[in-house]
Coordinates of C-alpha atoms in Angstrom, one line a residue:
Chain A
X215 CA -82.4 -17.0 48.2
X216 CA -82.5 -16.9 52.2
X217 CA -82.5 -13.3 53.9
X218 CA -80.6 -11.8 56.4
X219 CA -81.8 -8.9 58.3
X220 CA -79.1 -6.9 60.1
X221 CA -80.0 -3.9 61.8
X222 CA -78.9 -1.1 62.3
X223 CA -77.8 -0.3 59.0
X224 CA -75.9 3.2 60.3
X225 CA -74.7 3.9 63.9
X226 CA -73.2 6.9 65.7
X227 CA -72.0 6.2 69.1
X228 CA -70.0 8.1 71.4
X229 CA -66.4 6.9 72.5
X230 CA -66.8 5.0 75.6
X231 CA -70.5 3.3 74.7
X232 CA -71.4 0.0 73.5
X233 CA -73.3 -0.5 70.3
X234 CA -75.7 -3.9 69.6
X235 CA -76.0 -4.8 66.3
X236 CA -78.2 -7.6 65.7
X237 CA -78.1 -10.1 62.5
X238 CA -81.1 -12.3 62.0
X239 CA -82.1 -15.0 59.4
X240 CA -85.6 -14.2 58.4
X241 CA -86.8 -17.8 56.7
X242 CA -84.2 -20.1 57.5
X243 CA -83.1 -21.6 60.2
X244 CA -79.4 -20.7 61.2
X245 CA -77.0 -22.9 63.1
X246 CA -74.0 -21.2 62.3
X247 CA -73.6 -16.9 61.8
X248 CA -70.4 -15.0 60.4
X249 CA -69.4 -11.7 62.2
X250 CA -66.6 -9.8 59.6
X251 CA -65.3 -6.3 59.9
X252 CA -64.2 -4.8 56.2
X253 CA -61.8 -1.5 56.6
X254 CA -62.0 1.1 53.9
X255 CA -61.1 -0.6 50.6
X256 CA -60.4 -3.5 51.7
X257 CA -61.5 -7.2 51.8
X258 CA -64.0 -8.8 55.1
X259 CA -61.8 -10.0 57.9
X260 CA -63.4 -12.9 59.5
X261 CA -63.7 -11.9 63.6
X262 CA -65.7 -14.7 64.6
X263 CA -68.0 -17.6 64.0
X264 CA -70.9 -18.3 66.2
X265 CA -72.8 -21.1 66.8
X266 CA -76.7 -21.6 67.8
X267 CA -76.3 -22.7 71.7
X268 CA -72.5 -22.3 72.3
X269 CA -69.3 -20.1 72.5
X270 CA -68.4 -18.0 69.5
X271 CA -65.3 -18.7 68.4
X272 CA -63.1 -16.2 67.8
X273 CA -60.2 -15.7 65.0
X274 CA -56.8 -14.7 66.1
X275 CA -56.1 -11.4 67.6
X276 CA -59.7 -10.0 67.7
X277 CA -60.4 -9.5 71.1
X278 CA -63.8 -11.1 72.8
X279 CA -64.2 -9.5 75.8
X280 CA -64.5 -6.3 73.0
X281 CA -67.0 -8.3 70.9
X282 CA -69.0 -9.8 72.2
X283 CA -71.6 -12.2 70.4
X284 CA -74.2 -14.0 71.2
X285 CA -76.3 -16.4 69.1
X286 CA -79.1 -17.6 71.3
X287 CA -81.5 -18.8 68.6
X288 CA -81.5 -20.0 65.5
X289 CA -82.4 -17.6 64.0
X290 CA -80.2 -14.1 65.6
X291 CA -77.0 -13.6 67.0
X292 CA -75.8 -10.2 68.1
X293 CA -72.4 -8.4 68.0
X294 CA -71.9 -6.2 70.9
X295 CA -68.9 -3.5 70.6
X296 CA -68.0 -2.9 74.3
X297 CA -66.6 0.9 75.5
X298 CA -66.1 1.8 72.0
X299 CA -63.4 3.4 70.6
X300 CA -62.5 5.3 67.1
X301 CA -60.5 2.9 66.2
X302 CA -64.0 0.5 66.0
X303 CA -65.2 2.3 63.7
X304 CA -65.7 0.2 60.7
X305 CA -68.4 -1.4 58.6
X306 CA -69.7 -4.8 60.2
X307 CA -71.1 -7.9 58.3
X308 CA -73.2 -10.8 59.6
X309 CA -73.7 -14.0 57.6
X310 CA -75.8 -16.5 58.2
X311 CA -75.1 -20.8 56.4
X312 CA -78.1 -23.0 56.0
X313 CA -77.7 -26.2 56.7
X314 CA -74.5 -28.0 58.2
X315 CA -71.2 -28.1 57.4
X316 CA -70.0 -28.7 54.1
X317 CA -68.5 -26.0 52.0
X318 CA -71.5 -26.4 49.7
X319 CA -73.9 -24.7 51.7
X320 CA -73.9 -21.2 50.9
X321 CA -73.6 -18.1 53.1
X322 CA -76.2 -15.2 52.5
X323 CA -74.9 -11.7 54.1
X324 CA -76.7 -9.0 55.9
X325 CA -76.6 -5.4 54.3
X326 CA -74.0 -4.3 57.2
X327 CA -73.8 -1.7 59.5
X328 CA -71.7 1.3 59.6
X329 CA -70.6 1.9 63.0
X330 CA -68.9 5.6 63.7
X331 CA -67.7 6.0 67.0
X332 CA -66.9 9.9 67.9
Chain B
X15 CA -55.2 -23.6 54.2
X16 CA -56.5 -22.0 51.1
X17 CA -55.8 -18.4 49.6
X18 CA -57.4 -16.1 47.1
X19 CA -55.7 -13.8 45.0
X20 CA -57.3 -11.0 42.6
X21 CA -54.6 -9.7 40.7
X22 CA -56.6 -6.3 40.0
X23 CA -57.6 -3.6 42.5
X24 CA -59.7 -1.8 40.0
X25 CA -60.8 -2.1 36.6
X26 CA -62.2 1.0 34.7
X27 CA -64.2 0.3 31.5
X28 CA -66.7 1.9 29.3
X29 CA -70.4 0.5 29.2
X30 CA -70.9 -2.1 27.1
X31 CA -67.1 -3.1 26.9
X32 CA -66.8 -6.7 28.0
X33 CA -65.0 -7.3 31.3
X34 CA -63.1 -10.0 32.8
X35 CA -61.9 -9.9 36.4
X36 CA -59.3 -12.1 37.7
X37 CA -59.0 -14.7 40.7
X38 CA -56.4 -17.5 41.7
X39 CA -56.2 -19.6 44.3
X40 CA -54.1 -21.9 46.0
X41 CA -55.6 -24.6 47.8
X42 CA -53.8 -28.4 48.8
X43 CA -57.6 -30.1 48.7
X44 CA -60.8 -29.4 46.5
X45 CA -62.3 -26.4 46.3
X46 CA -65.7 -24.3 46.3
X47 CA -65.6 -21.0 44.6
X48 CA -67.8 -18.0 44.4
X49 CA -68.0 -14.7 43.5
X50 CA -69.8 -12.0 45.0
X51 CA -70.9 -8.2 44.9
X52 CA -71.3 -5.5 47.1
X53 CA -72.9 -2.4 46.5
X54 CA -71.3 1.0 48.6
X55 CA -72.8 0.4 52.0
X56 CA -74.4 -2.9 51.4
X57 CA -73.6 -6.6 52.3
X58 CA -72.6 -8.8 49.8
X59 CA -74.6 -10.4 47.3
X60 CA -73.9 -14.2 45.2
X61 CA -73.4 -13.6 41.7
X62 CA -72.6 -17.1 41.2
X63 CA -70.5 -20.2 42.5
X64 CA -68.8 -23.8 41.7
X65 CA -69.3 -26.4 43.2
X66 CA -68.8 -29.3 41.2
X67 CA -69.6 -30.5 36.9
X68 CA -69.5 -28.2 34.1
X69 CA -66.6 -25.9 34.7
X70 CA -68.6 -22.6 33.4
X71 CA -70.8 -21.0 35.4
X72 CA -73.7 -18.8 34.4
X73 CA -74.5 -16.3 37.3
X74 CA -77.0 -13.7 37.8
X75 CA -77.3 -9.9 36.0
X76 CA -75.3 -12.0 33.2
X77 CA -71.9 -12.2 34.7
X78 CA -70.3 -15.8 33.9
X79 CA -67.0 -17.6 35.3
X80 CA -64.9 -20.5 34.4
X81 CA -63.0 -22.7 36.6
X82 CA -59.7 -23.7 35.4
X83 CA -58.1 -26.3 37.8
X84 CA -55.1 -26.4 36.1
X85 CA -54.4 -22.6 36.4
X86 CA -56.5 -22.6 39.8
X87 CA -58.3 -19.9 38.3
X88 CA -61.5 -18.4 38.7
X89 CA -62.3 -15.6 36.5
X90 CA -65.1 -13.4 36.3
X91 CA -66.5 -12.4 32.9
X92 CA -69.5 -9.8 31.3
X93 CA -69.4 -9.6 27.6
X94 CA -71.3 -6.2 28.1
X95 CA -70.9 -4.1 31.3
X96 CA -73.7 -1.3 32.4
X97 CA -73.1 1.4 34.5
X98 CA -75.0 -0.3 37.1
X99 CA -72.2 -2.8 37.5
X100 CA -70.2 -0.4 39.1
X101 CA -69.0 -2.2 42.3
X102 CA -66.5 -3.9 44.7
X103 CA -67.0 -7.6 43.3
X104 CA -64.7 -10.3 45.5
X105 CA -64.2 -14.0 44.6
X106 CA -64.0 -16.5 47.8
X107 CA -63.0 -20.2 48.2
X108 CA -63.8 -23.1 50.5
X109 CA -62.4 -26.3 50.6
X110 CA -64.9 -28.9 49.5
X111 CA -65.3 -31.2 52.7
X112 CA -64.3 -29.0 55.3
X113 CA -66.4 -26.4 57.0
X114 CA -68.0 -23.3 55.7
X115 CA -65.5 -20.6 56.1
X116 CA -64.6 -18.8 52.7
X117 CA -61.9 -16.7 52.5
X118 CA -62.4 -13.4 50.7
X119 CA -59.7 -12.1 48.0
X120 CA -58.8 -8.3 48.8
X121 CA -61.7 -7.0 46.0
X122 CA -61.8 -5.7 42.7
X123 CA -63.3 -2.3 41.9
X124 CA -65.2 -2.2 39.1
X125 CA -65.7 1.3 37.3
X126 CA -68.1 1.7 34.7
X127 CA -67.2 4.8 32.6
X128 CA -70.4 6.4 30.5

């Protein structure tokens, strides 16, 4: 299958920082890219999808001017957490669809990143 | 809109017991489904998917699911777990036609007991 590389796979920030994390499709072309947050225990929570060229678009209630992402190739787009909070802390997952739409096109997943903020 | 349900938040078993993990879902149009792992601190991996035919699917590290529209189910099944199948394992849908979002049931933690 297709490979996502998202790096870093562990940060530690201090409160008040922001943190890049980037997500990149290694042999595939990528016109569309995932960002989720997961909590502890609990299922991904879709935060935005962005698209090669244009505007993420954002789900309800996460904030953009927070998260910022940016998808300026096909094949990387970047999550930036802005002034970063404890509350941020979380584990973050990239994934990346080949092809257009159509629900038959698989999404492969990055290996995530932990982000601690202290 | 389409929702996911997986009725178990954890399922301890001993190796080599079979194991079947649950999933509904409630969708008003055709659906994809898929299952997927994830390792502790790792992204998730495709065990296996439906997309259309034969209503059993054979996935990978010999996991299996059938789709059964009439019960909108999606179960996952292992007729012999390992201890190395101890995971978070989370069945998605997508409606066939639309665009590629899935949406992620809340996870089922499988424990392998020696």
């Amino acid at each position: 299958g297709a490979v996502v590389s998202q790096h870093p796979s562990r940060v530690i920030c201090k409160s008040g920082t922001s943190v890049k994390i980037e997500c990149r499709s290694l042999d595939f072309q990528a016109t569309t890219m995932f960002w989720y947050r997961q909590f502890p225990k609990q299922s991904l929570m879709l935060m935005a999808t962005s698209n090669e060229g244009s505007k993420a678009t954002y789900e309800q209630g996460v904030e953009k001017d927070k998260f910022l992402i940016n998808h300026a190739s096909l094949t990387l787009s970047t999550l930036t957490v802005t002034s970063a909070h404890p509350e941020d802390s979380s584990f973050y997952i990239c994934s990346a669809r080949v092809g257009g739409q159509g629900g038959n096109t698989e999404a492969f997943f990055g290996q995530g990143t932990r982000l601690t903020v202290v | 809109a389409q929702s996911v349900t997986q009725l178990d938040s954890q399922v301890p078993v001993f190796e080599e017991a079979p194991v079947e993990l649950r999933c509904n879902y409630s969708s008003s149009v055709s659906v994809y489904l898929f299952w997927y792992v994830q390792y502790p601190n790792q992204g998730l991996q495709l065990l296996l998917k439906y997309l259309s035919g034969s209503t059993l699917v054979k996935g990978i590290n010999g996991f299996e699911a059938e789709f059964n529209k009439s019960q909108t189910s999606f179960h996952l099944r292992k007729p012999s777990v390992h201890i190395s199948d101890t995971a978070e394992y989370f069945c998605a849908v997508s409606e066939s036609g639309g665009s590629y979002i899935p949406t992620f049931g809340r996870g089922t933690s499988l424990i392998v007991h020696p």
